[in-house]
PDB file of C-alpha atoms in Angstrom:
ATOM      1  CA  MET K   1      67.981  66.053 -42.888  1.00 80.00           C
ATOM      2  CA  GLU K   2      65.291  66.167 -40.308  1.00 87.00           C
ATOM      3  CA  TYR K   3      62.738  63.796 -40.735  1.00 92.00           C
ATOM      4  CA  SER K   4      60.378  65.425 -38.165  1.00 94.00           C
ATOM      5  CA  GLN K   5      58.215  67.340 -40.583  1.00 94.00           C
ATOM      6  CA  ALA K   6      57.649  64.888 -42.594  1.00 94.00           C
ATOM      7  CA  HIS K   7      55.963  63.024 -39.677  1.00 96.00           C
ATOM      8  CA  ILE K   8      53.726  66.225 -39.398  1.00 96.00           C
ATOM      9  CA  LEU K   9      53.040  65.915 -42.479  1.00 96.00           C
ATOM     10  CA  ALA K  10      51.963  62.282 -42.732  1.00 97.00           C
ATOM     11  CA  ARG K  11      50.346  63.312 -39.900  1.00 97.00           C
ATOM     12  CA  ALA K  12      48.284  65.827 -41.577  1.00 97.00           C
ATOM     13  CA  ILE K  13      47.373  63.440 -44.777  1.00 97.00           C
ATOM     14  CA  ARG K  14      46.026  61.199 -42.018  1.00 97.00           C
ATOM     15  CA  ASP K  15      43.968  63.634 -40.578  1.00 98.00           C
ATOM     16  CA  SER K  16      42.730  65.162 -44.070  1.00 97.00           C
ATOM     17  CA  GLU K  17      38.856  64.887 -45.326  1.00 97.00           C
ATOM     18  CA  GLU K  18      40.463  62.701 -47.965  1.00 97.00           C
ATOM     19  CA  TYR K  19      42.126  60.189 -46.189  1.00 97.00           C
ATOM     20  CA  GLN K  20      39.391  60.066 -43.466  1.00 96.00           C
ATOM     21  CA  THR K  21      36.543  59.309 -45.775  1.00 96.00           C
ATOM     22  CA  TYR K  22      38.302  57.334 -48.196  1.00 97.00           C
ATOM     23  CA  HIS K  23      39.238  54.732 -45.230  1.00 95.00           C
ATOM     24  CA  SER K  24      35.962  54.562 -43.726  1.00 94.00           C
ATOM     25  CA  LEU K  25      34.246  53.982 -47.355  1.00 95.00           C
ATOM     26  CA  ARG K  26      37.498  51.148 -47.966  1.00 94.00           C
ATOM     27  CA  ASP K  27      36.336  49.847 -44.722  1.00 90.00           C
ATOM     28  CA  GLU K  28      32.899  49.255 -45.643  1.00 89.00           C
ATOM     29  CA  ILE K  29      33.792  47.986 -48.850  1.00 91.00           C
ATOM     30  CA  LYS K  30      36.678  45.447 -47.470  1.00 89.00           C
ATOM     31  CA  GLY K  31      33.528  43.532 -45.710  1.00 89.00           C
ATOM     32  CA  ASP K  32      31.875  42.485 -48.821  1.00 91.00           C
ATOM     33  CA  ALA K  33      34.088  39.378 -50.469  1.00 92.00           C
ATOM     34  CA  THR K  34      32.341  39.676 -53.675  1.00 93.00           C
ATOM     35  CA  THR K  35      32.483  43.200 -54.127  1.00 93.00           C
ATOM     36  CA  ASP K  36      36.528  43.868 -52.934  1.00 93.00           C
ATOM     37  CA  ALA K  37      37.487  40.499 -55.746  1.00 94.00           C
ATOM     38  CA  LEU K  38      35.256  42.683 -58.500  1.00 95.00           C
ATOM     39  CA  ILE K  39      37.581  45.838 -57.032  1.00 95.00           C
ATOM     40  CA  LYS K  40      40.959  44.108 -57.399  1.00 95.00           C
ATOM     41  CA  GLU K  41      40.285  42.953 -60.596  1.00 96.00           C
ATOM     42  CA  TYR K  42      38.905  46.389 -61.841  1.00 95.00           C
ATOM     43  CA  LYS K  43      42.038  47.924 -60.817  1.00 95.00           C
ATOM     44  CA  LYS K  44      44.295  45.069 -62.105  1.00 96.00           C
ATOM     45  CA  LEU K  45      42.475  45.555 -65.491  1.00 96.00           C
ATOM     46  CA  GLN K  46      42.326  48.751 -65.467  1.00 94.00           C
ATOM     47  CA  ILE K  47      46.751  49.175 -64.839  1.00 94.00           C
ATOM     48  CA  SER K  48      46.969  46.657 -67.817  1.00 93.00           C
ATOM     49  CA  LEU K  49      44.920  48.997 -69.895  1.00 95.00           C
ATOM     50  CA  GLN K  50      46.443  51.910 -69.178  1.00 92.00           C
ATOM     51  CA  MET K  51      49.944  50.694 -69.433  1.00 92.00           C
ATOM     52  CA  ALA K  52      49.237  49.148 -73.089  1.00 91.00           C
ATOM     53  CA  THR K  53      47.488  52.934 -73.983  1.00 90.00           C
ATOM     54  CA  MET K  54      50.837  54.397 -72.332  1.00 89.00           C
ATOM     55  CA  SER K  55      53.511  52.068 -74.330  1.00 91.00           C
ATOM     56  CA  GLY K  56      51.092  52.688 -77.495  1.00 91.00           C
ATOM     57  CA  GLN K  57      49.642  49.098 -77.917  1.00 91.00           C
ATOM     58  CA  LYS K  58      46.216  48.479 -78.274  1.00 91.00           C
ATOM     59  CA  PRO K  59      44.354  47.921 -75.285  1.00 89.00           C
ATOM     60  CA  ASP K  60      43.083  43.705 -75.650  1.00 89.00           C
ATOM     61  CA  ASP K  61      40.006  43.232 -76.144  1.00 92.00           C
ATOM     62  CA  THR K  62      38.924  40.727 -73.965  1.00 94.00           C
ATOM     63  CA  ASP K  63      40.214  42.914 -71.278  1.00 93.00           C
ATOM     64  CA  MET K  64      38.535  46.167 -72.486  1.00 95.00           C
ATOM     65  CA  GLN K  65      35.249  43.933 -72.412  1.00 96.00           C
ATOM     66  CA  ARG K  66      35.783  42.619 -69.262  1.00 96.00           C
ATOM     67  CA  PHE K  67      36.762  45.988 -67.802  1.00 96.00           C
ATOM     68  CA  GLN K  68      33.937  47.510 -69.130  1.00 96.00           C
ATOM     69  CA  GLY K  69      30.952  44.745 -67.635  1.00 96.00           C
ATOM     70  CA  ILE K  70      33.055  45.186 -64.147  1.00 96.00           C
ATOM     71  CA  SER K  71      32.793  48.973 -63.987  1.00 94.00           C
ATOM     72  CA  SER K  72      28.993  48.502 -65.007  1.00 93.00           C
ATOM     73  CA  LEU K  73      28.583  46.610 -62.055  1.00 92.00           C
ATOM     74  CA  LEU K  74      31.111  48.272 -59.909  1.00 93.00           C
ATOM     75  CA  PHE K  75      28.989  51.718 -60.735  1.00 91.00           C
ATOM     76  CA  THR K  76      25.888  50.288 -59.699  1.00 93.00           C
ATOM     77  CA  LYS K  77      26.276  50.018 -56.443  1.00 92.00           C
ATOM     78  CA  PRO K  78      26.488  54.029 -54.595  1.00 94.00           C
ATOM     79  CA  GLU K  79      28.764  53.026 -52.025  1.00 93.00           C
ATOM     80  CA  VAL K  80      31.563  51.448 -54.462  1.00 95.00           C
ATOM     81  CA  SER K  81      31.203  54.202 -56.652  1.00 94.00           C
ATOM     82  CA  GLN K  82      31.482  56.676 -53.744  1.00 96.00           C
ATOM     83  CA  TYR K  83      34.917  54.724 -52.363  1.00 96.00           C
ATOM     84  CA  LEU K  84      36.683  54.817 -55.886  1.00 95.00           C
ATOM     85  CA  LEU K  85      35.832  58.685 -55.953  1.00 95.00           C
ATOM     86  CA  ALA K  86      37.331  58.706 -52.567  1.00 97.00           C
ATOM     87  CA  GLU K  87      39.940  57.167 -53.612  1.00 96.00           C
ATOM     88  CA  MET K  88      40.737  59.228 -56.943  1.00 95.00           C
ATOM     89  CA  ARG K  89      40.611  62.331 -54.641  1.00 97.00           C
ATOM     90  CA  LEU K  90      43.293  61.065 -52.243  1.00 97.00           C
ATOM     91  CA  GLN K  91      45.588  59.986 -54.741  1.00 96.00           C
ATOM     92  CA  GLN K  92      45.271  63.530 -56.205  1.00 96.00           C
ATOM     93  CA  ALA K  93      45.562  64.931 -53.063  1.00 96.00           C
ATOM     94  CA  LEU K  94      48.823  62.492 -52.629  1.00 96.00           C
ATOM     95  CA  ALA K  95      50.151  63.457 -56.331  1.00 94.00           C
ATOM     96  CA  ASP K  96      49.826  67.194 -55.788  1.00 95.00           C
ATOM     97  CA  ILE K  97      51.779  66.446 -52.308  1.00 95.00           C
ATOM     98  CA  PHE K  98      54.776  64.764 -54.620  1.00 94.00           C
ATOM     99  CA  LYS K  99      54.515  67.749 -57.037  1.00 92.00           C
ATOM    100  CA  ILE K 100      55.225  69.621 -54.399  1.00 94.00           C
ATOM    101  CA  LEU K 101      57.668  68.168 -52.781  1.00 92.00           C
ATOM    102  CA  THR K 102      59.306  67.480 -55.816  1.00 92.00           C
ATOM    103  CA  ASP K 103      59.299  71.206 -57.381  1.00 93.00           C
ATOM    104  CA  ALA K 104      61.475  72.150 -53.912  1.00 92.00           C
ATOM    105  CA  ALA K 105      63.929  69.655 -54.452  1.00 91.00           C
ATOM    106  CA  ASP K 106      64.349  71.018 -58.138  1.00 91.00           C
ATOM    107  CA  ILE K 107      63.727  67.409 -59.438  1.00 89.00           C
ATOM    108  CA  ASP K 108      61.978  67.115 -62.478  1.00 83.00           C
ATOM    109  CA  ILE K 109      60.383  64.146 -62.904  1.00 77.00           C
ATOM    110  CA  GLN K 110      57.197  63.512 -65.445  1.00 70.00           C
ATOM    111  CA  MET K 111      54.572  61.348 -63.894  1.00 58.00           C
ATOM    112  CA  PRO K 112      52.380  60.042 -66.457  1.00 57.00           C
ATOM    113  CA  ASP K 113      48.997  61.523 -67.477  1.00 56.00           C
ATOM    114  CA  PRO K 114      46.156  59.321 -65.617  1.00 49.00           C
ATOM    115  CA  SER K 115      44.002  61.182 -68.052  1.00 48.00           C
TER     116      SER K 115
END
């Protein structure tokens, strides 16, 4: 298999508006250690809660309260909410690309519904 087209796709992703916006906002956010730590905890809790829900378990109440509290703190800062939204847009673009590739390979890979 020839991989040159994959490298062209990788360059196109790096040149995309979604990637550029995400990375410029990420660099801003990483400069604030407190915000960076809150985002890491937010993502860790988000994954934990999603995994519990997907496995049919009731999410832990303490984790749910911590997640809601951290969410409230993070989303009051416009730069953080812009960063998280930019990250979601980039993730959606990458998911769309992955779907195109798996369809082309005729592979049925079921991705969990993030909603």
